[in-house]
Amino acid sequence: MRPVVVAANWKMHTGPDDAGELARTIARRTAEPSVVRVICPPFVSLAAVRDALAVEDPRVAVGAQTIHHELQGAYTGEVSAPMLAGLATWVILGHSERRRDAGETDALVGRKLGRAVEAGLRPILCVGEQLEDRDAGRAESVVDGQLRCALAGHDPAGLEAAGLVIAYEPVWAIGTGRNARGADAAAMAEAIRAAAASAGWPGGAADLPVLYGGSVTSANIAEFLAEPAIDGALVGGASLKADEMAGIVARAGLTAQARLGPESAS
Ligand code: 13P
């Protein structure tokens, strides 16, 4: 059975002075034990969020938004996976904003994936097509290519043991207020599992969690979580608002409890 995950990608928002308070408020408003919650602040705010969550609710995990593909060296401004020890236990990889702004390729994302696993970080690997790809009917082939390239050379059993999560984030839906339709996101989630299965993922990739990301809010999360293929959300803008996160995680809790069965009802 796949977990239900709600991950907050704070992008370039919050500094050490305000991140802890926001994390604490979100943790308090989302205390749903059946949902895996992750908060991913900027690097400089990781320690503040870690400290705040340790007090408020240690069940909320801390994630970074990227890592470098090397362990150390002359890479000005970069942060490597081992440097996150004690600060984060998750990491977002291959976000489309990094593909766009930092020139990250699928192959580079694949190298980062290896670093994350070596360091014991749980990766959220982002894939997603551009609008012109969807309009041209090649969304699934683009995502299939991104996934295969990033997974190439990695032992699928090792990635599974590391808890790899895939986030399907159509680029045209990020920060635009225009979200994908639930059925389209679900079809892509199944295509992602099929691609992983054909790359050797154990068990036909039935256990591979796939999240949806792209203008997720408390008002539209139900459309995605009504789809059994979708296991949660990677939330951008709305994750900076405690009210929004409360609504999103509350809805995720319904899905998680339904998956766990009647014994889970408290
Ligand atoms: P928005 O929710 O702001 O569209 O961002 C989605 C995203 O990029 C999460 O990683």
Coordinates of C-alpha atoms and ligand atoms in Angstrom, one line a residue:
M1 CA 0.0 0.0 0.0
R2 CA 1.4 3.4 -1.0
P3 CA 1.7 6.2 1.5
V4 CA -0.2 9.5 1.1
V5 CA 2.4 12.4 1.0
V6 CA 1.9 16.1 1.1
A7 CA 5.2 18.0 0.5
A8 CA 5.5 21.8 0.8
N9 CA 8.0 23.4 -1.7
W10 CA 8.5 26.8 -0.3
K11 CA 10.8 27.7 -3.2
M12 CA 12.7 31.0 -2.6
H13 CA 10.4 32.1 0.2
T14 CA 11.1 32.5 4.0
G15 CA 14.3 33.2 5.7
P16 CA 15.6 31.9 9.0
D17 CA 13.6 34.6 10.9
D18 CA 10.2 33.6 9.7
A19 CA 10.5 30.0 8.4
G20 CA 10.4 28.4 11.9
E21 CA 7.2 30.1 12.9
L22 CA 5.5 29.2 9.6
A23 CA 6.6 25.6 9.9
R24 CA 5.3 25.4 13.5
T25 CA 1.9 26.8 12.5
I26 CA 1.6 24.4 9.6
A27 CA 2.6 21.5 11.7
R28 CA 0.0 22.4 14.3
R29 CA -2.8 22.8 11.7
T30 CA -2.0 19.6 9.9
A31 CA -1.7 17.0 12.7
E32 CA -3.0 14.1 10.6
P33 CA -0.9 11.1 11.5
S34 CA -1.8 9.0 8.5
V35 CA -0.3 11.6 6.1
V36 CA 3.4 11.9 5.4
R37 CA 4.2 15.6 5.7
V38 CA 7.3 17.2 4.4
I39 CA 8.4 20.9 4.4
C40 CA 11.1 22.0 2.0
P41 CA 12.4 25.5 2.8
P42 CA 15.4 27.3 1.3
F43 CA 18.8 26.0 2.4
V44 CA 19.3 28.9 4.8
S45 CA 16.1 28.1 6.6
L46 CA 16.6 24.3 7.0
A47 CA 18.0 24.6 10.6
A48 CA 15.2 26.9 11.7
V49 CA 12.5 24.6 10.3
R50 CA 14.2 21.5 11.8
D51 CA 14.4 23.1 15.2
A52 CA 10.8 24.4 15.1
L53 CA 9.5 21.0 14.0
A54 CA 11.5 19.1 16.6
V55 CA 9.5 21.0 19.2
E56 CA 6.1 21.3 17.5
D57 CA 5.8 17.9 15.8
P58 CA 8.8 15.7 14.8
R59 CA 6.6 13.7 12.5
V60 CA 6.9 16.5 10.0
A61 CA 10.0 15.8 7.9
V62 CA 12.3 18.5 6.5
G63 CA 13.5 18.5 2.9
A64 CA 15.9 20.4 0.7
Q65 CA 15.0 21.7 -2.7
T66 CA 18.1 20.4 -4.5
I67 CA 21.6 19.1 -4.0
H68 CA 24.8 19.3 -6.1
H69 CA 25.8 16.2 -8.1
E70 CA 29.3 16.2 -6.6
L71 CA 30.2 15.6 -3.0
Q72 CA 32.5 18.6 -2.5
G73 CA 34.8 20.8 -4.5
A74 CA 35.1 24.2 -6.3
Y75 CA 31.4 24.7 -6.9
T76 CA 30.6 28.2 -5.6
G77 CA 27.2 28.6 -4.0
E78 CA 26.4 24.9 -4.1
V79 CA 25.4 22.4 -1.4
S80 CA 26.1 18.7 -1.5
A81 CA 24.0 15.8 -0.2
P82 CA 26.3 14.9 2.8
M83 CA 26.2 18.5 4.0
L84 CA 22.5 18.1 4.7
A85 CA 23.2 15.5 7.4
G86 CA 21.2 16.5 10.5
L87 CA 19.3 19.2 8.5
A88 CA 17.1 17.4 6.1
T89 CA 15.9 13.8 5.4
W90 CA 14.2 14.5 2.0
V91 CA 15.2 16.3 -1.1
I92 CA 13.4 17.6 -4.2
L93 CA 15.3 16.8 -7.4
G94 CA 14.8 18.0 -11.0
H95 CA 12.2 20.6 -10.3
S96 CA 11.3 22.3 -13.5
E97 CA 12.4 25.7 -12.2
R98 CA 15.9 24.2 -11.7
R99 CA 15.8 22.6 -15.2
R100 CA 14.8 26.1 -16.5
D101 CA 17.1 28.3 -14.4
A102 CA 20.1 26.1 -13.6
G103 CA 20.1 24.1 -16.8
E104 CA 19.6 20.8 -15.1
T105 CA 19.4 18.0 -17.6
D106 CA 17.8 14.6 -17.1
A107 CA 21.3 13.1 -16.9
L108 CA 22.4 15.6 -14.2
V109 CA 19.2 14.9 -12.3
G110 CA 20.1 11.2 -12.5
R111 CA 23.5 11.9 -10.9
K112 CA 21.9 13.9 -8.1
L113 CA 19.6 11.0 -7.5
G114 CA 22.5 8.8 -6.9
R115 CA 24.0 11.3 -4.4
A116 CA 20.7 11.6 -2.6
V117 CA 20.5 7.8 -2.1
E118 CA 24.1 7.5 -1.0
A119 CA 23.5 10.2 1.6
G120 CA 20.3 8.6 2.9
L121 CA 18.0 11.4 1.6
R122 CA 14.6 10.4 0.4
P123 CA 14.2 11.8 -3.1
I124 CA 11.2 13.5 -4.7
L125 CA 12.0 13.3 -8.4
C126 CA 10.1 15.9 -10.5
V127 CA 9.0 15.2 -14.0
G128 CA 6.6 17.1 -16.3
E129 CA 5.9 18.3 -19.8
Q130 CA 5.7 21.7 -21.3
L131 CA 2.4 23.0 -22.7
E132 CA 3.5 22.5 -26.3
D133 CA 4.3 18.9 -25.5
R134 CA 0.8 18.3 -24.2
D135 CA -0.8 20.2 -27.0
A136 CA 1.2 18.0 -29.5
G137 CA 0.1 14.8 -27.8
R138 CA 3.5 13.9 -26.6
A139 CA 3.2 14.6 -22.8
E140 CA 3.6 10.9 -21.9
S141 CA 6.6 10.3 -24.1
V142 CA 8.4 13.4 -22.7
V143 CA 7.8 12.3 -19.1
D144 CA 8.7 8.7 -20.0
G145 CA 12.0 10.0 -21.4
Q146 CA 12.7 12.2 -18.3
L147 CA 12.1 9.3 -16.0
R148 CA 14.1 6.7 -17.9
C149 CA 17.1 9.0 -18.3
A150 CA 17.1 10.0 -14.6
L151 CA 16.7 6.3 -13.5
A152 CA 19.3 5.0 -15.9
G153 CA 22.2 3.3 -14.2
H154 CA 20.5 3.1 -10.8
D155 CA 19.5 -0.1 -9.1
P156 CA 15.7 0.1 -9.0
A157 CA 15.6 -2.0 -5.8
G158 CA 18.0 0.6 -4.2
L159 CA 15.8 3.5 -5.2
E160 CA 12.8 1.7 -3.9
A161 CA 14.6 1.1 -0.6
A162 CA 15.5 4.8 -0.5
G163 CA 11.8 5.6 -0.7
L164 CA 11.8 7.4 -4.0
V165 CA 8.7 9.4 -4.7
I166 CA 7.9 10.8 -8.2
A167 CA 6.2 14.2 -8.5
Y168 CA 4.3 14.8 -11.8
E169 CA 4.4 18.5 -12.3
P170 CA 3.2 19.7 -15.7
V171 CA 5.3 22.8 -16.3
W172 CA 2.3 24.8 -17.6
A173 CA 0.4 24.2 -14.3
I174 CA 3.2 25.5 -12.0
G175 CA 2.4 28.9 -10.5
T176 CA -0.2 29.6 -13.1
G177 CA -3.4 28.8 -11.3
R178 CA -4.2 26.4 -14.1
N179 CA -4.1 22.9 -12.8
A180 CA -4.2 19.6 -14.7
R181 CA -7.4 17.6 -14.7
G182 CA -7.5 14.9 -12.2
A183 CA -8.0 12.2 -14.8
D184 CA -5.1 13.4 -16.9
A185 CA -2.8 13.5 -13.9
A186 CA -3.9 10.0 -13.0
A187 CA -3.2 8.7 -16.5
M188 CA 0.2 10.2 -16.3
A189 CA 0.8 8.6 -12.8
E190 CA 0.1 5.2 -14.4
A191 CA 2.3 6.0 -17.3
I192 CA 5.1 6.8 -14.9
R193 CA 4.6 3.5 -13.1
A194 CA 4.7 1.7 -16.4
A195 CA 7.9 3.5 -17.4
A196 CA 9.5 2.6 -14.0
A197 CA 8.3 -1.0 -14.4
S198 CA 9.9 -1.3 -17.8
A199 CA 13.1 0.1 -16.3
G200 CA 13.1 -2.8 -13.9
W201 CA 11.3 -1.4 -10.9
P202 CA 10.2 -4.3 -8.7
G203 CA 6.6 -5.5 -8.6
G204 CA 5.6 -3.6 -11.7
A205 CA 6.1 -0.4 -9.8
A206 CA 2.7 -0.8 -8.1
D207 CA 4.3 0.5 -4.9
L208 CA 5.9 3.6 -6.5
P209 CA 4.3 6.7 -5.0
V210 CA 3.4 9.4 -7.5
L211 CA 2.3 12.9 -6.4
Y212 CA 0.7 15.6 -8.4
G213 CA 2.1 19.2 -8.4
G214 CA 1.0 22.4 -10.1
S215 CA -1.4 25.0 -8.7
V216 CA -2.6 22.6 -6.0
T217 CA -4.9 24.3 -3.4
S218 CA -7.3 23.2 -0.7
A219 CA -10.1 23.8 -3.3
N220 CA -8.8 21.5 -5.9
I221 CA -6.9 18.8 -4.0
A222 CA -10.0 16.5 -3.8
E223 CA -10.0 16.2 -7.6
F224 CA -6.5 14.7 -7.5
L225 CA -6.9 12.5 -4.4
A226 CA -10.1 11.1 -5.8
E227 CA -7.8 9.3 -8.3
P228 CA -6.5 6.1 -6.8
A229 CA -3.3 6.5 -8.9
I230 CA -2.3 9.7 -7.2
D231 CA -0.7 9.5 -3.8
G232 CA -0.6 13.1 -2.7
A233 CA 0.7 16.5 -3.7
L234 CA 3.8 18.6 -4.1
V235 CA 2.5 22.1 -3.2
G236 CA 4.1 25.4 -4.1
G237 CA 2.4 28.7 -3.5
A238 CA -0.4 27.3 -1.3
S239 CA 2.1 25.7 1.0
L240 CA 3.1 29.1 2.4
K241 CA -0.4 29.5 3.8
A242 CA -1.3 27.6 6.9
D243 CA -5.1 27.6 6.1
E244 CA -4.4 26.1 2.7
M245 CA -2.1 23.4 4.1
A246 CA -4.7 22.6 6.7
G247 CA -7.3 22.0 4.0
I248 CA -5.0 20.0 1.8
V249 CA -3.7 17.7 4.5
A250 CA -7.2 17.2 5.9
R251 CA -8.4 16.0 2.5
A252 CA -5.2 13.8 2.2
G253 CA -6.1 12.3 5.5
L254 CA -9.4 11.0 4.2
T255 CA -7.6 9.2 1.4
A256 CA -4.9 7.9 3.7
Q257 CA -7.4 6.6 6.2
A258 CA -9.5 4.9 3.4
R259 CA -6.3 3.2 2.3
L260 CA -5.5 2.0 5.8
G261 CA -9.0 0.6 6.2
P262 CA -11.6 0.8 9.0
E263 CA -9.2 0.0 11.9
S264 CA -7.4 3.3 11.2
A265 CA -10.4 5.5 12.0
S266 CA -9.8 7.3 15.3
Ligands
13P1 P1 2.5 25.9 -7.4 O1 1.8 25.1 -6.4 O2 2.8 27.3 -6.9 O3 1.9 25.9 -8.8 O4 4.0 25.2 -7.5 C1 4.0 23.8 -7.8 C2 5.4 23.4 -7.6 O5 6.3 23.8 -8.4 C3 5.7 22.5 -6.5 O6 7.0 22.0 -6.6

